Structures are given as structure tokens and as C-alpha cells.
Amino acid sequence: MANANTELLKWINECLARGLAADALKDTAVQAGWHPGIVDEAMAEALGASDAAAETAIPRAPDAPVTGIPGPDLSECANWVDADGRRIYISAVVKLPRIVVFQNFLEAYECDELIELAKPRLQRSLTIDNATGGEQLHKARTSDGMFFRRGEFPLCERIERRIAAAVRWPVENGEGLQVLHYHHGAQYEPHYDYFDPAQPGTAKIIQRGGQRVGTVVMYLATPARGGGTSFPDIGLEVAPIKGSAVFFAYDKPHPDSKTLHGGSPVTQGEKYVATKWLREREFA
Ligand code: PD2
Ligand code: ZN
């Protein structure tokens, strides 16, 4: 029970830090099966601690979240960004949700090399099971995938530095690159990339690195037809052109972020992407 309490307290603290209302959190925890008395206890402890923190103005802890959310600085120029020695041109920007489409994010040879490095390790993609914090096979996601460790190859390291510079978010806060292969007919149905705070498994998942706050999807191969990345809330479909990339950020783990998105079915040819998810804190 001591562990369970610690886990609950950690989840409550994470949610409070993200600005979620205490009342709503209590309801969610009870619906998720926590005993109301235990929730009350944990809530009182969390709120007491946050009041005390505010009163004594304790300096920012070294592992506290980087403030703000990732995103390129487009205040002076929205045509391009310079990232780690590369000028990357921008073909579209959306304000809400924050979406930026990059043209020449990767060179063709970088796309090809990443695919070759990934191929021997591709397996049917799993989705995170929010109920348990584990992973599961899901019919909504019919791609094959694999993860590189961060910095596993010099190419991964270079792409990670480029992403960090382009969207101004520390390399250390990134998950390892994921490569996905969509064969004919494969798709990824619309979903959110953040972890749903209402799900009991989320507390465990976000112990490592905190919430996801942004996504970069890089297109490594152009399918002959289909395979765009769709944003149904705003009626946007980003074309999957080799070497280009789409970035989007979510300032709260909530549908209000309007970041529902999916990988449309590939109707001819095949599609490869590399995905980078960005966390609030160091993903160690
Ligand atoms: O492959 C895509 O277009 C895609 C779409 C939505 C990838 C992801 N989400 C993802 O990896 O989260
Ligand atoms: Zn996604």
C-alpha cells in the first residue's frame, strides 16, 4: 500500500504541476479504483506540499520541467529556421494547435540510412496501454516499428541535435527515435500522443521524463498514394514527402490541445517515418 500511495501522490503532483484542477483529479482517481479515503490523504499531502512550496519560494529543482513548450522561434522569420548548421525551410504554420511543417528536414541519404539501420529490428507496432502503463498490440495501429536508443548511432545523434535546435528543446528530453513502416493498407488511427491523466497507468509512464509535450514526425519515404498525417480537429492533412517533417506541440494533456492526429491509410506503395517524442524533463 505504501508503494500504491507513493504512485498516487506522484501522479497527483504531476497533474497539479500541469495546472489540472484538484477536484477533477480526485474524481478521476476514485473512478480509476482508488479508495476515496486514500485519495483524500494523498491529495491533502500534495496540496499541503504545494502551498508550502509557494510560501517558502524554494528555488527550481534541477529536474523541474523546462518552462514553456517546444517550438521554433518564428517571431522574426517564419520562412526558415537554422538548426545545428542547417537551414530548414518551413512550408506551413498553424497557430492552434502549434504545427510547423518543415521541408528539407532530412537529406535523402539520411532517410535511406535510417531505414536501413531500422529494418532488421522492425516488429509489429505496439501502443502504450494507459490502463497498466505497459504495451499492447492494437488494431488501430497496423504499422511495424522499432526504437533506437538516444544517440545509438552517429546519424541518430545528428538528427536529435537538429530536432533540439529546430524546436528549442533539450536533446535529453527526447525519447529515442522511433521508425515506423506502413505497408499497403496500414494506418495509425487518430489518437493523442500525450498520456491521458485520467488513466491509471499514466502515473507510472510519466515517472520517466514527465508528460510528452511535442512530436516530430519525419517522412523517410514517400508513399505513391495516401499515408498523410491528419489532424481531424482542424481539417489538416500533411503530405508525407520524403525528407520533410511535421512538428506539433501540446501545452496540456487534454483534447483542448486539438492535437488529435493519425496516420492515414497507405493506399499505394509504402511509407516510412521516424517519430521523436519530446518530454517535459530529461528522459533518462
Ligand atoms: O506516421 C504518421 O503519420 C503518424 C501519425 C500519427 C505517426 C504518429 N502519429 C506517431 O508516431 O505518433
Ligand atoms: Zn501520434
PDB file of C-alpha atoms and ligand atoms in Angstrom:
ATOM      1  CA  MET A   1       0.000   0.000   0.000  1.00  0.00           C
ATOM      2  CA  ALA A   2       2.920   2.335   0.716  1.00  0.00           C
ATOM      3  CA  ASN A   3       4.007   1.963  -2.922  1.00  0.00           C
ATOM      4  CA  ALA A   4       0.496   2.487  -4.203  1.00  0.00           C
ATOM      5  CA  ASN A   5       0.233   5.694  -2.165  1.00  0.00           C
ATOM      6  CA  THR A   6       3.554   6.921  -3.456  1.00  0.00           C
ATOM      7  CA  GLU A   7       2.458   6.240  -7.006  1.00  0.00           C
ATOM      8  CA  LEU A   8      -0.829   8.065  -6.484  1.00  0.00           C
ATOM      9  CA  LEU A   9       0.898  11.011  -4.838  1.00  0.00           C
ATOM     10  CA  LYS A  10       3.359  11.259  -7.692  1.00  0.00           C
ATOM     11  CA  TRP A  11       0.541  11.221 -10.250  1.00  0.00           C
ATOM     12  CA  ILE A  12      -1.359  13.924  -8.336  1.00  0.00           C
ATOM     13  CA  ASN A  13       1.765  16.074  -8.116  1.00  0.00           C
ATOM     14  CA  GLU A  14       2.404  15.717 -11.851  1.00  0.00           C
ATOM     15  CA  CYS A  15      -1.174  16.695 -12.669  1.00  0.00           C
ATOM     16  CA  LEU A  16      -1.145  19.655 -10.272  1.00  0.00           C
ATOM     17  CA  ALA A  17       2.128  20.834 -11.774  1.00  0.00           C
ATOM     18  CA  ARG A  18       0.417  20.810 -15.160  1.00  0.00           C
ATOM     19  CA  GLY A  19      -2.359  23.013 -13.828  1.00  0.00           C
ATOM     20  CA  LEU A  20      -5.151  20.423 -13.636  1.00  0.00           C
ATOM     21  CA  ALA A  21      -7.906  21.112 -11.081  1.00  0.00           C
ATOM     22  CA  ALA A  22      -7.643  19.229  -7.762  1.00  0.00           C
ATOM     23  CA  ASP A  23     -11.382  18.341  -7.695  1.00  0.00           C
ATOM     24  CA  ALA A  24     -11.258  16.765 -11.125  1.00  0.00           C
ATOM     25  CA  LEU A  25      -8.162  14.782 -10.155  1.00  0.00           C
ATOM     26  CA  LYS A  26      -9.885  13.374  -7.109  1.00  0.00           C
ATOM     27  CA  ASP A  27     -12.867  12.199  -9.190  1.00  0.00           C
ATOM     28  CA  THR A  28     -10.559  10.646 -11.758  1.00  0.00           C
ATOM     29  CA  ALA A  29      -8.549   8.770  -9.144  1.00  0.00           C
ATOM     30  CA  VAL A  30     -11.689   7.422  -7.460  1.00  0.00           C
ATOM     31  CA  GLN A  31     -13.166   6.358 -10.805  1.00  0.00           C
ATOM     32  CA  ALA A  32      -9.880   4.616 -11.524  1.00  0.00           C
ATOM     33  CA  GLY A  33     -10.433   2.465  -8.448  1.00  0.00           C
ATOM     34  CA  TRP A  34      -8.533   4.261  -5.664  1.00  0.00           C
ATOM     35  CA  HIS A  35     -10.234   4.275  -2.283  1.00  0.00           C
ATOM     36  CA  PRO A  36     -11.675   7.782  -1.633  1.00  0.00           C
ATOM     37  CA  GLY A  37     -10.018   7.968   1.787  1.00  0.00           C
ATOM     38  CA  ILE A  38      -6.606   7.211   0.328  1.00  0.00           C
ATOM     39  CA  VAL A  39      -7.181   9.766  -2.420  1.00  0.00           C
ATOM     40  CA  ASP A  40      -8.137  12.384   0.209  1.00  0.00           C
ATOM     41  CA  GLU A  41      -4.966  11.647   2.144  1.00  0.00           C
ATOM     42  CA  ALA A  42      -2.726  11.858  -0.914  1.00  0.00           C
ATOM     43  CA  MET A  43      -4.492  14.995  -2.142  1.00  0.00           C
ATOM     44  CA  ALA A  44      -4.066  16.722   1.221  1.00  0.00           C
ATOM     45  CA  GLU A  45      -0.387  15.828   1.230  1.00  0.00           C
ATOM     46  CA  ALA A  46       0.126  17.077  -2.327  1.00  0.00           C
ATOM     47  CA  LEU A  47      -1.779  20.326  -1.790  1.00  0.00           C
ATOM     48  CA  GLY A  48      -0.071  20.937   1.564  1.00  0.00           C
ATOM     49  CA  ALA A  49       3.294  20.455  -0.062  1.00  0.00           C
ATOM     50  CA  SER A  50       2.495  22.788  -2.941  1.00  0.00           C
ATOM     51  CA  ASP A  51       1.227  25.502  -0.550  1.00  0.00           C
ATOM     52  CA  ALA A  52       4.395  25.167   1.494  1.00  0.00           C
ATOM     53  CA  ALA A  53       6.496  25.360  -1.651  1.00  0.00           C
ATOM     54  CA  ALA A  54       4.744  28.528  -2.746  1.00  0.00           C
ATOM     55  CA  GLU A  55       5.182  30.139   0.680  1.00  0.00           C
ATOM     56  CA  THR A  56       8.871  29.463   1.018  1.00  0.00           C
ATOM     57  CA  ALA A  57       9.703  30.092  -2.646  1.00  0.00           C
ATOM     58  CA  ILE A  58      12.063  27.120  -2.907  1.00  0.00           C
ATOM     59  CA  PRO A  59      14.367  27.534  -5.932  1.00  0.00           C
ATOM     60  CA  ARG A  60      13.603  25.473  -9.039  1.00  0.00           C
ATOM     61  CA  ALA A  61      14.736  21.876  -8.564  1.00  0.00           C
ATOM     62  CA  PRO A  62      17.354  20.698 -11.058  1.00  0.00           C
ATOM     63  CA  ASP A  63      14.923  18.150 -12.524  1.00  0.00           C
ATOM     64  CA  ALA A  64      11.982  20.555 -12.749  1.00  0.00           C
ATOM     65  CA  PRO A  65      10.383  20.904 -16.195  1.00  0.00           C
ATOM     66  CA  VAL A  66      11.934  23.257 -18.732  1.00  0.00           C
ATOM     67  CA  THR A  67       9.387  26.051 -18.811  1.00  0.00           C
ATOM     68  CA  GLY A  68       7.154  26.574 -21.831  1.00  0.00           C
ATOM     69  CA  ILE A  69       6.641  24.108 -24.622  1.00  0.00           C
ATOM     70  CA  PRO A  70       8.868  23.208 -27.551  1.00  0.00           C
ATOM     71  CA  GLY A  71       8.646  25.120 -30.809  1.00  0.00           C
ATOM     72  CA  PRO A  72      10.772  27.035 -33.291  1.00  0.00           C
ATOM     73  CA  ASP A  73      11.249  30.766 -32.838  1.00  0.00           C
ATOM     74  CA  LEU A  74       9.295  32.230 -35.746  1.00  0.00           C
ATOM     75  CA  SER A  75       8.957  35.710 -34.256  1.00  0.00           C
ATOM     76  CA  GLU A  76      11.318  37.348 -36.772  1.00  0.00           C
ATOM     77  CA  CYS A  77      11.048  34.991 -39.710  1.00  0.00           C
ATOM     78  CA  ALA A  78       8.580  32.192 -40.417  1.00  0.00           C
ATOM     79  CA  ASN A  79      10.234  31.068 -43.675  1.00  0.00           C
ATOM     80  CA  TRP A  80      13.078  29.049 -42.256  1.00  0.00           C
ATOM     81  CA  VAL A  81      14.973  28.080 -39.116  1.00  0.00           C
ATOM     82  CA  ASP A  82      18.692  27.493 -38.728  1.00  0.00           C
ATOM     83  CA  ALA A  83      19.253  24.315 -36.749  1.00  0.00           C
ATOM     84  CA  ASP A  84      22.681  22.867 -35.949  1.00  0.00           C
ATOM     85  CA  GLY A  85      24.245  24.330 -39.103  1.00  0.00           C
ATOM     86  CA  ARG A  86      21.350  23.504 -41.430  1.00  0.00           C
ATOM     87  CA  ARG A  87      18.811  25.947 -42.862  1.00  0.00           C
ATOM     88  CA  ILE A  88      15.432  24.225 -42.815  1.00  0.00           C
ATOM     89  CA  TYR A  89      12.633  25.775 -44.840  1.00  0.00           C
ATOM     90  CA  ILE A  90       9.096  25.967 -43.494  1.00  0.00           C
ATOM     91  CA  SER A  91       6.123  25.247 -45.732  1.00  0.00           C
ATOM     92  CA  ALA A  92       3.201  25.708 -43.314  1.00  0.00           C
ATOM     93  CA  VAL A  93       2.486  27.002 -39.825  1.00  0.00           C
ATOM     94  CA  VAL A  94      -0.686  26.600 -37.730  1.00  0.00           C
ATOM     95  CA  LYS A  95      -1.136  28.643 -34.544  1.00  0.00           C
ATOM     96  CA  LEU A  96      -3.575  26.413 -32.610  1.00  0.00           C
ATOM     97  CA  PRO A  97      -2.553  23.724 -32.267  1.00  0.00           C
ATOM     98  CA  ARG A  98       1.045  24.752 -32.835  1.00  0.00           C
ATOM     99  CA  ILE A  99       2.003  22.886 -36.016  1.00  0.00           C
ATOM    100  CA  VAL A 100       5.032  23.578 -38.191  1.00  0.00           C
ATOM    101  CA  VAL A 101       5.713  21.710 -41.430  1.00  0.00           C
ATOM    102  CA  PHE A 102       9.421  21.604 -42.352  1.00  0.00           C
ATOM    103  CA  GLN A 103      10.523  20.972 -45.954  1.00  0.00           C
ATOM    104  CA  ASN A 104      14.144  19.810 -46.041  1.00  0.00           C
ATOM    105  CA  PHE A 105      14.414  18.476 -42.518  1.00  0.00           C
ATOM    106  CA  LEU A 106      16.421  15.418 -43.603  1.00  0.00           C
ATOM    107  CA  GLU A 107      18.631  14.676 -46.616  1.00  0.00           C
ATOM    108  CA  ALA A 108      17.522  11.752 -48.806  1.00  0.00           C
ATOM    109  CA  TYR A 109      20.616   9.752 -47.820  1.00  0.00           C
ATOM    110  CA  GLU A 110      19.799  10.284 -44.120  1.00  0.00           C
ATOM    111  CA  CYS A 111      16.288   8.899 -44.722  1.00  0.00           C
ATOM    112  CA  ASP A 112      17.693   5.869 -46.568  1.00  0.00           C
ATOM    113  CA  GLU A 113      20.354   5.202 -43.926  1.00  0.00           C
ATOM    114  CA  LEU A 114      17.843   5.423 -41.076  1.00  0.00           C
ATOM    115  CA  ILE A 115      15.551   2.923 -42.841  1.00  0.00           C
ATOM    116  CA  GLU A 116      18.448   0.501 -43.390  1.00  0.00           C
ATOM    117  CA  LEU A 117      19.522   0.747 -39.739  1.00  0.00           C
ATOM    118  CA  ALA A 118      15.926   0.164 -38.602  1.00  0.00           C
ATOM    119  CA  LYS A 119      14.907  -2.665 -40.955  1.00  0.00           C
ATOM    120  CA  PRO A 120      16.437  -5.635 -39.103  1.00  0.00           C
ATOM    121  CA  ARG A 121      14.619  -4.622 -35.898  1.00  0.00           C
ATOM    122  CA  LEU A 122      11.138  -3.781 -37.250  1.00  0.00           C
ATOM    123  CA  GLN A 123       8.281  -5.569 -35.488  1.00  0.00           C
ATOM    124  CA  ARG A 124       4.515  -5.077 -35.332  1.00  0.00           C
ATOM    125  CA  SER A 125       3.966  -1.737 -33.525  1.00  0.00           C
ATOM    126  CA  LEU A 126       2.579  -1.691 -30.007  1.00  0.00           C
ATOM    127  CA  THR A 127       0.627   1.071 -28.332  1.00  0.00           C
ATOM    128  CA  ILE A 128       1.020   2.067 -24.711  1.00  0.00           C
ATOM    129  CA  ASP A 129      -1.732   0.597 -22.558  1.00  0.00           C
ATOM    130  CA  ASN A 130      -2.793   3.563 -20.434  1.00  0.00           C
ATOM    131  CA  ALA A 131      -4.610   1.295 -18.020  1.00  0.00           C
ATOM    132  CA  THR A 132      -1.478  -0.558 -16.950  1.00  0.00           C
ATOM    133  CA  GLY A 133       1.430   1.526 -18.234  1.00  0.00           C
ATOM    134  CA  GLY A 134       2.557  -1.466 -20.312  1.00  0.00           C
ATOM    135  CA  GLU A 135       2.390  -2.022 -24.072  1.00  0.00           C
ATOM    136  CA  GLN A 136      -0.161  -3.862 -26.194  1.00  0.00           C
ATOM    137  CA  LEU A 137      -0.960  -4.847 -29.776  1.00  0.00           C
ATOM    138  CA  HIS A 138      -3.732  -2.635 -31.115  1.00  0.00           C
ATOM    139  CA  LYS A 139      -5.838  -2.921 -34.257  1.00  0.00           C
ATOM    140  CA  ALA A 140      -5.790   0.887 -34.616  1.00  0.00           C
ATOM    141  CA  ARG A 141      -2.075   0.742 -35.359  1.00  0.00           C
ATOM    142  CA  THR A 142      -1.063  -1.604 -38.165  1.00  0.00           C
ATOM    143  CA  SER A 143       2.485  -0.423 -38.831  1.00  0.00           C
ATOM    144  CA  ASP A 144       5.761  -2.160 -37.956  1.00  0.00           C
ATOM    145  CA  GLY A 145       8.118  -0.241 -35.733  1.00  0.00           C
ATOM    146  CA  MET A 146      11.297  -0.132 -33.691  1.00  0.00           C
ATOM    147  CA  PHE A 147      13.051   2.262 -31.300  1.00  0.00           C
ATOM    148  CA  PHE A 148      16.658   3.412 -31.395  1.00  0.00           C
ATOM    149  CA  ARG A 149      18.257   4.344 -28.119  1.00  0.00           C
ATOM    150  CA  ARG A 150      19.001   8.060 -27.949  1.00  0.00           C
ATOM    151  CA  GLY A 151      22.367   8.651 -29.640  1.00  0.00           C
ATOM    152  CA  GLU A 152      22.627   4.977 -30.632  1.00  0.00           C
ATOM    153  CA  PHE A 153      24.248   5.810 -33.998  1.00  0.00           C
ATOM    154  CA  PRO A 154      26.013   8.996 -35.125  1.00  0.00           C
ATOM    155  CA  LEU A 155      23.081   9.550 -37.514  1.00  0.00           C
ATOM    156  CA  CYS A 156      20.584   9.381 -34.625  1.00  0.00           C
ATOM    157  CA  GLU A 157      22.714  11.813 -32.651  1.00  0.00           C
ATOM    158  CA  ARG A 158      22.858  14.264 -35.561  1.00  0.00           C
ATOM    159  CA  ILE A 159      19.108  14.146 -36.151  1.00  0.00           C
ATOM    160  CA  GLU A 160      18.456  14.537 -32.416  1.00  0.00           C
ATOM    161  CA  ARG A 161      20.687  17.642 -32.285  1.00  0.00           C
ATOM    162  CA  ARG A 162      18.869  19.053 -35.317  1.00  0.00           C
ATOM    163  CA  ILE A 163      15.450  18.488 -33.743  1.00  0.00           C
ATOM    164  CA  ALA A 164      16.586  20.013 -30.438  1.00  0.00           C
ATOM    165  CA  ALA A 165      17.840  23.139 -32.195  1.00  0.00           C
ATOM    166  CA  ALA A 166      14.847  23.457 -34.534  1.00  0.00           C
ATOM    167  CA  VAL A 167      12.218  23.264 -31.802  1.00  0.00           C
ATOM    168  CA  ARG A 168      14.366  24.585 -28.935  1.00  0.00           C
ATOM    169  CA  TRP A 169      14.016  21.617 -26.631  1.00  0.00           C
ATOM    170  CA  PRO A 170      16.879  19.741 -24.908  1.00  0.00           C
ATOM    171  CA  VAL A 171      18.172  16.568 -26.578  1.00  0.00           C
ATOM    172  CA  GLU A 172      17.980  14.929 -23.117  1.00  0.00           C
ATOM    173  CA  ASN A 173      14.187  15.455 -23.002  1.00  0.00           C
ATOM    174  CA  GLY A 174      13.659  13.389 -26.140  1.00  0.00           C
ATOM    175  CA  GLU A 175      12.685   9.726 -26.329  1.00  0.00           C
ATOM    176  CA  GLY A 176      14.773   7.620 -28.698  1.00  0.00           C
ATOM    177  CA  LEU A 177      13.866   7.889 -32.382  1.00  0.00           C
ATOM    178  CA  GLN A 178      11.142   5.501 -33.459  1.00  0.00           C
ATOM    179  CA  VAL A 179      10.990   4.241 -37.062  1.00  0.00           C
ATOM    180  CA  LEU A 180       7.622   3.077 -38.398  1.00  0.00           C
ATOM    181  CA  HIS A 181       6.973   1.165 -41.606  1.00  0.00           C
ATOM    182  CA  TYR A 182       3.483   1.236 -43.112  1.00  0.00           C
ATOM    183  CA  HIS A 183       2.870  -1.347 -45.828  1.00  0.00           C
ATOM    184  CA  HIS A 184      -0.072  -1.110 -48.223  1.00  0.00           C
ATOM    185  CA  GLY A 185      -3.284  -0.566 -46.216  1.00  0.00           C
ATOM    186  CA  ALA A 186      -1.503   0.145 -42.919  1.00  0.00           C
ATOM    187  CA  GLN A 187      -2.530   3.126 -40.837  1.00  0.00           C
ATOM    188  CA  TYR A 188      -2.483   4.671 -37.382  1.00  0.00           C
ATOM    189  CA  GLU A 189      -5.966   5.756 -36.371  1.00  0.00           C
ATOM    190  CA  PRO A 190      -6.403   9.231 -34.823  1.00  0.00           C
ATOM    191  CA  HIS A 191      -5.022   9.442 -31.294  1.00  0.00           C
ATOM    192  CA  TYR A 192      -3.251  11.804 -28.926  1.00  0.00           C
ATOM    193  CA  ASP A 193       0.454  11.365 -28.254  1.00  0.00           C
ATOM    194  CA  TYR A 194       0.258  12.609 -24.646  1.00  0.00           C
ATOM    195  CA  PHE A 195      -0.595  10.188 -21.851  1.00  0.00           C
ATOM    196  CA  ASP A 196      -4.149  10.568 -20.635  1.00  0.00           C
ATOM    197  CA  PRO A 197      -4.031  11.809 -16.995  1.00  0.00           C
ATOM    198  CA  ALA A 198      -7.351  10.066 -16.366  1.00  0.00           C
ATOM    199  CA  GLN A 199      -5.817   6.643 -16.992  1.00  0.00           C
ATOM    200  CA  PRO A 200      -4.365   4.783 -14.007  1.00  0.00           C
ATOM    201  CA  GLY A 201      -1.275   3.631 -15.924  1.00  0.00           C
ATOM    202  CA  THR A 202      -0.200   7.188 -16.694  1.00  0.00           C
ATOM    203  CA  ALA A 203       1.411   7.839 -13.303  1.00  0.00           C
ATOM    204  CA  LYS A 204       3.844   5.003 -13.942  1.00  0.00           C
ATOM    205  CA  ILE A 205       4.626   6.051 -17.512  1.00  0.00           C
ATOM    206  CA  ILE A 206       5.395   9.660 -16.650  1.00  0.00           C
ATOM    207  CA  GLN A 207       7.738   8.762 -13.798  1.00  0.00           C
ATOM    208  CA  ARG A 208      10.366   8.695 -16.515  1.00  0.00           C
ATOM    209  CA  GLY A 209      10.654  12.145 -18.111  1.00  0.00           C
ATOM    210  CA  GLY A 210       7.182  13.506 -17.319  1.00  0.00           C
ATOM    211  CA  GLN A 211       4.482  14.085 -19.926  1.00  0.00           C
ATOM    212  CA  ARG A 212       5.016  14.241 -23.656  1.00  0.00           C
ATOM    213  CA  VAL A 213       4.769  17.841 -24.824  1.00  0.00           C
ATOM    214  CA  GLY A 214       5.623  17.645 -28.510  1.00  0.00           C
ATOM    215  CA  THR A 215       6.026  15.337 -31.509  1.00  0.00           C
ATOM    216  CA  VAL A 216       8.152  15.441 -34.649  1.00  0.00           C
ATOM    217  CA  VAL A 217       7.178  13.062 -37.462  1.00  0.00           C
ATOM    218  CA  MET A 218       9.857  12.870 -40.190  1.00  0.00           C
ATOM    219  CA  TYR A 219       8.950  11.276 -43.516  1.00  0.00           C
ATOM    220  CA  LEU A 220      11.614   8.845 -44.701  1.00  0.00           C
ATOM    221  CA  ALA A 221       9.872   7.555 -47.859  1.00  0.00           C
ATOM    222  CA  THR A 222       7.053   8.971 -49.983  1.00  0.00           C
ATOM    223  CA  PRO A 223       4.173   6.512 -50.487  1.00  0.00           C
ATOM    224  CA  ALA A 224       2.685   6.565 -54.005  1.00  0.00           C
ATOM    225  CA  ARG A 225      -0.775   7.315 -52.560  1.00  0.00           C
ATOM    226  CA  GLY A 226      -2.172   8.062 -49.095  1.00  0.00           C
ATOM    227  CA  GLY A 227      -0.227   7.951 -45.834  1.00  0.00           C
ATOM    228  CA  GLY A 228      -0.534  11.627 -44.862  1.00  0.00           C
ATOM    229  CA  THR A 229      -0.672  12.747 -41.241  1.00  0.00           C
ATOM    230  CA  SER A 230      -4.165  14.007 -40.494  1.00  0.00           C
ATOM    231  CA  PHE A 231      -5.329  16.480 -37.823  1.00  0.00           C
ATOM    232  CA  PRO A 232      -9.117  15.890 -37.829  1.00  0.00           C
ATOM    233  CA  ASP A 233      -9.935  18.705 -35.361  1.00  0.00           C
ATOM    234  CA  ILE A 234      -8.682  21.327 -37.790  1.00  0.00           C
ATOM    235  CA  GLY A 235      -9.201  19.516 -41.114  1.00  0.00           C
ATOM    236  CA  LEU A 236      -5.490  19.409 -41.948  1.00  0.00           C
ATOM    237  CA  GLU A 237      -3.636  16.644 -43.794  1.00  0.00           C
ATOM    238  CA  VAL A 238       0.153  16.879 -44.073  1.00  0.00           C
ATOM    239  CA  ALA A 239       1.542  15.162 -47.188  1.00  0.00           C
ATOM    240  CA  PRO A 240       4.215  12.540 -46.444  1.00  0.00           C
ATOM    241  CA  ILE A 241       7.068  13.810 -48.611  1.00  0.00           C
ATOM    242  CA  LYS A 242      10.478  12.182 -48.101  1.00  0.00           C
ATOM    243  CA  GLY A 243      12.825  14.454 -46.120  1.00  0.00           C
ATOM    244  CA  SER A 244      10.067  16.726 -44.799  1.00  0.00           C
ATOM    245  CA  ALA A 245       8.701  16.696 -41.244  1.00  0.00           C
ATOM    246  CA  VAL A 246       5.747  17.868 -39.204  1.00  0.00           C
ATOM    247  CA  PHE A 247       6.153  19.163 -35.649  1.00  0.00           C
ATOM    248  CA  PHE A 248       3.309  19.768 -33.226  1.00  0.00           C
ATOM    249  CA  ALA A 249       3.172  20.681 -29.539  1.00  0.00           C
ATOM    250  CA  TYR A 250       0.595  20.255 -26.802  1.00  0.00           C
ATOM    251  CA  ASP A 251       0.677  22.514 -23.781  1.00  0.00           C
ATOM    252  CA  LYS A 252      -1.750  20.339 -21.811  1.00  0.00           C
ATOM    253  CA  PRO A 253      -2.641  16.655 -21.983  1.00  0.00           C
ATOM    254  CA  HIS A 254      -6.207  17.360 -22.981  1.00  0.00           C
ATOM    255  CA  PRO A 255      -8.320  17.268 -26.180  1.00  0.00           C
ATOM    256  CA  ASP A 256      -8.485  21.082 -25.909  1.00  0.00           C
ATOM    257  CA  SER A 257      -4.940  20.935 -27.257  1.00  0.00           C
ATOM    258  CA  LYS A 258      -6.582  19.981 -30.602  1.00  0.00           C
ATOM    259  CA  THR A 259      -3.707  17.625 -31.329  1.00  0.00           C
ATOM    260  CA  LEU A 260      -5.785  14.620 -32.332  1.00  0.00           C
ATOM    261  CA  HIS A 261      -3.859  13.191 -35.282  1.00  0.00           C
ATOM    262  CA  GLY A 262      -3.471   9.986 -37.256  1.00  0.00           C
ATOM    263  CA  GLY A 263      -1.508   8.282 -39.991  1.00  0.00           C
ATOM    264  CA  SER A 264      -3.926   7.888 -42.932  1.00  0.00           C
ATOM    265  CA  PRO A 265      -4.022   4.517 -44.709  1.00  0.00           C
ATOM    266  CA  VAL A 266      -1.338   3.954 -47.317  1.00  0.00           C
ATOM    267  CA  THR A 267      -3.316   3.117 -50.473  1.00  0.00           C
ATOM    268  CA  GLN A 268      -0.364   2.534 -52.795  1.00  0.00           C
ATOM    269  CA  GLY A 269       3.299   1.919 -52.131  1.00  0.00           C
ATOM    270  CA  GLU A 270       4.806   2.072 -48.655  1.00  0.00           C
ATOM    271  CA  LYS A 271       5.578   4.685 -46.066  1.00  0.00           C
ATOM    272  CA  TYR A 272       8.406   5.047 -43.562  1.00  0.00           C
ATOM    273  CA  VAL A 273       8.530   7.693 -40.834  1.00  0.00           C
ATOM    274  CA  ALA A 274      10.760   8.467 -37.875  1.00  0.00           C
ATOM    275  CA  THR A 275       8.969   9.850 -34.833  1.00  0.00           C
ATOM    276  CA  LYS A 276      10.522  11.802 -31.978  1.00  0.00           C
ATOM    277  CA  TRP A 277       8.514  12.448 -28.836  1.00  0.00           C
ATOM    278  CA  LEU A 278       9.578  15.254 -26.524  1.00  0.00           C
ATOM    279  CA  ARG A 279       9.104  15.048 -22.752  1.00  0.00           C
ATOM    280  CA  GLU A 280       8.804  17.711 -20.072  1.00  0.00           C
ATOM    281  CA  ARG A 281      12.007  16.619 -18.377  1.00  0.00           C
ATOM    282  CA  GLU A 282      15.104  14.574 -19.006  1.00  0.00           C
ATOM    283  CA  PHE A 283      14.156  11.160 -20.376  1.00  0.00           C
ATOM    284  CA  ALA A 284      16.979   9.211 -18.762  1.00  0.00           C
TER     285      ALA A 284
HETATM  286  O1  PD2 B   1       3.065   8.053 -39.332  1.00  0.00           O
HETATM  287  C1  PD2 B   1       2.342   9.007 -39.062  1.00  0.00           C
HETATM  288  O2  PD2 B   1       1.947   9.781 -39.942  1.00  0.00           O
HETATM  289  C2  PD2 B   1       1.943   9.179 -37.663  1.00  0.00           C
HETATM  290  C3  PD2 B   1       0.724   9.719 -37.426  1.00  0.00           C
HETATM  291  C4  PD2 B   1       0.332   9.877 -36.128  1.00  0.00           C
HETATM  292  C5  PD2 B   1       2.736   8.805 -36.612  1.00  0.00           C
HETATM  293  C6  PD2 B   1       2.274   9.018 -35.332  1.00  0.00           C
HETATM  294  N1  PD2 B   1       1.106   9.556 -35.084  1.00  0.00           N
HETATM  295  C7  PD2 B   1       3.033   8.673 -34.143  1.00  0.00           C
HETATM  296  O3  PD2 B   1       4.092   8.010 -34.313  1.00  0.00           O
HETATM  297  O4  PD2 B   1       2.614   9.044 -33.037  1.00  0.00           O
HETATM  298 ZN    ZN B   2       0.904  10.096 -32.915  1.00  0.00          ZN
END
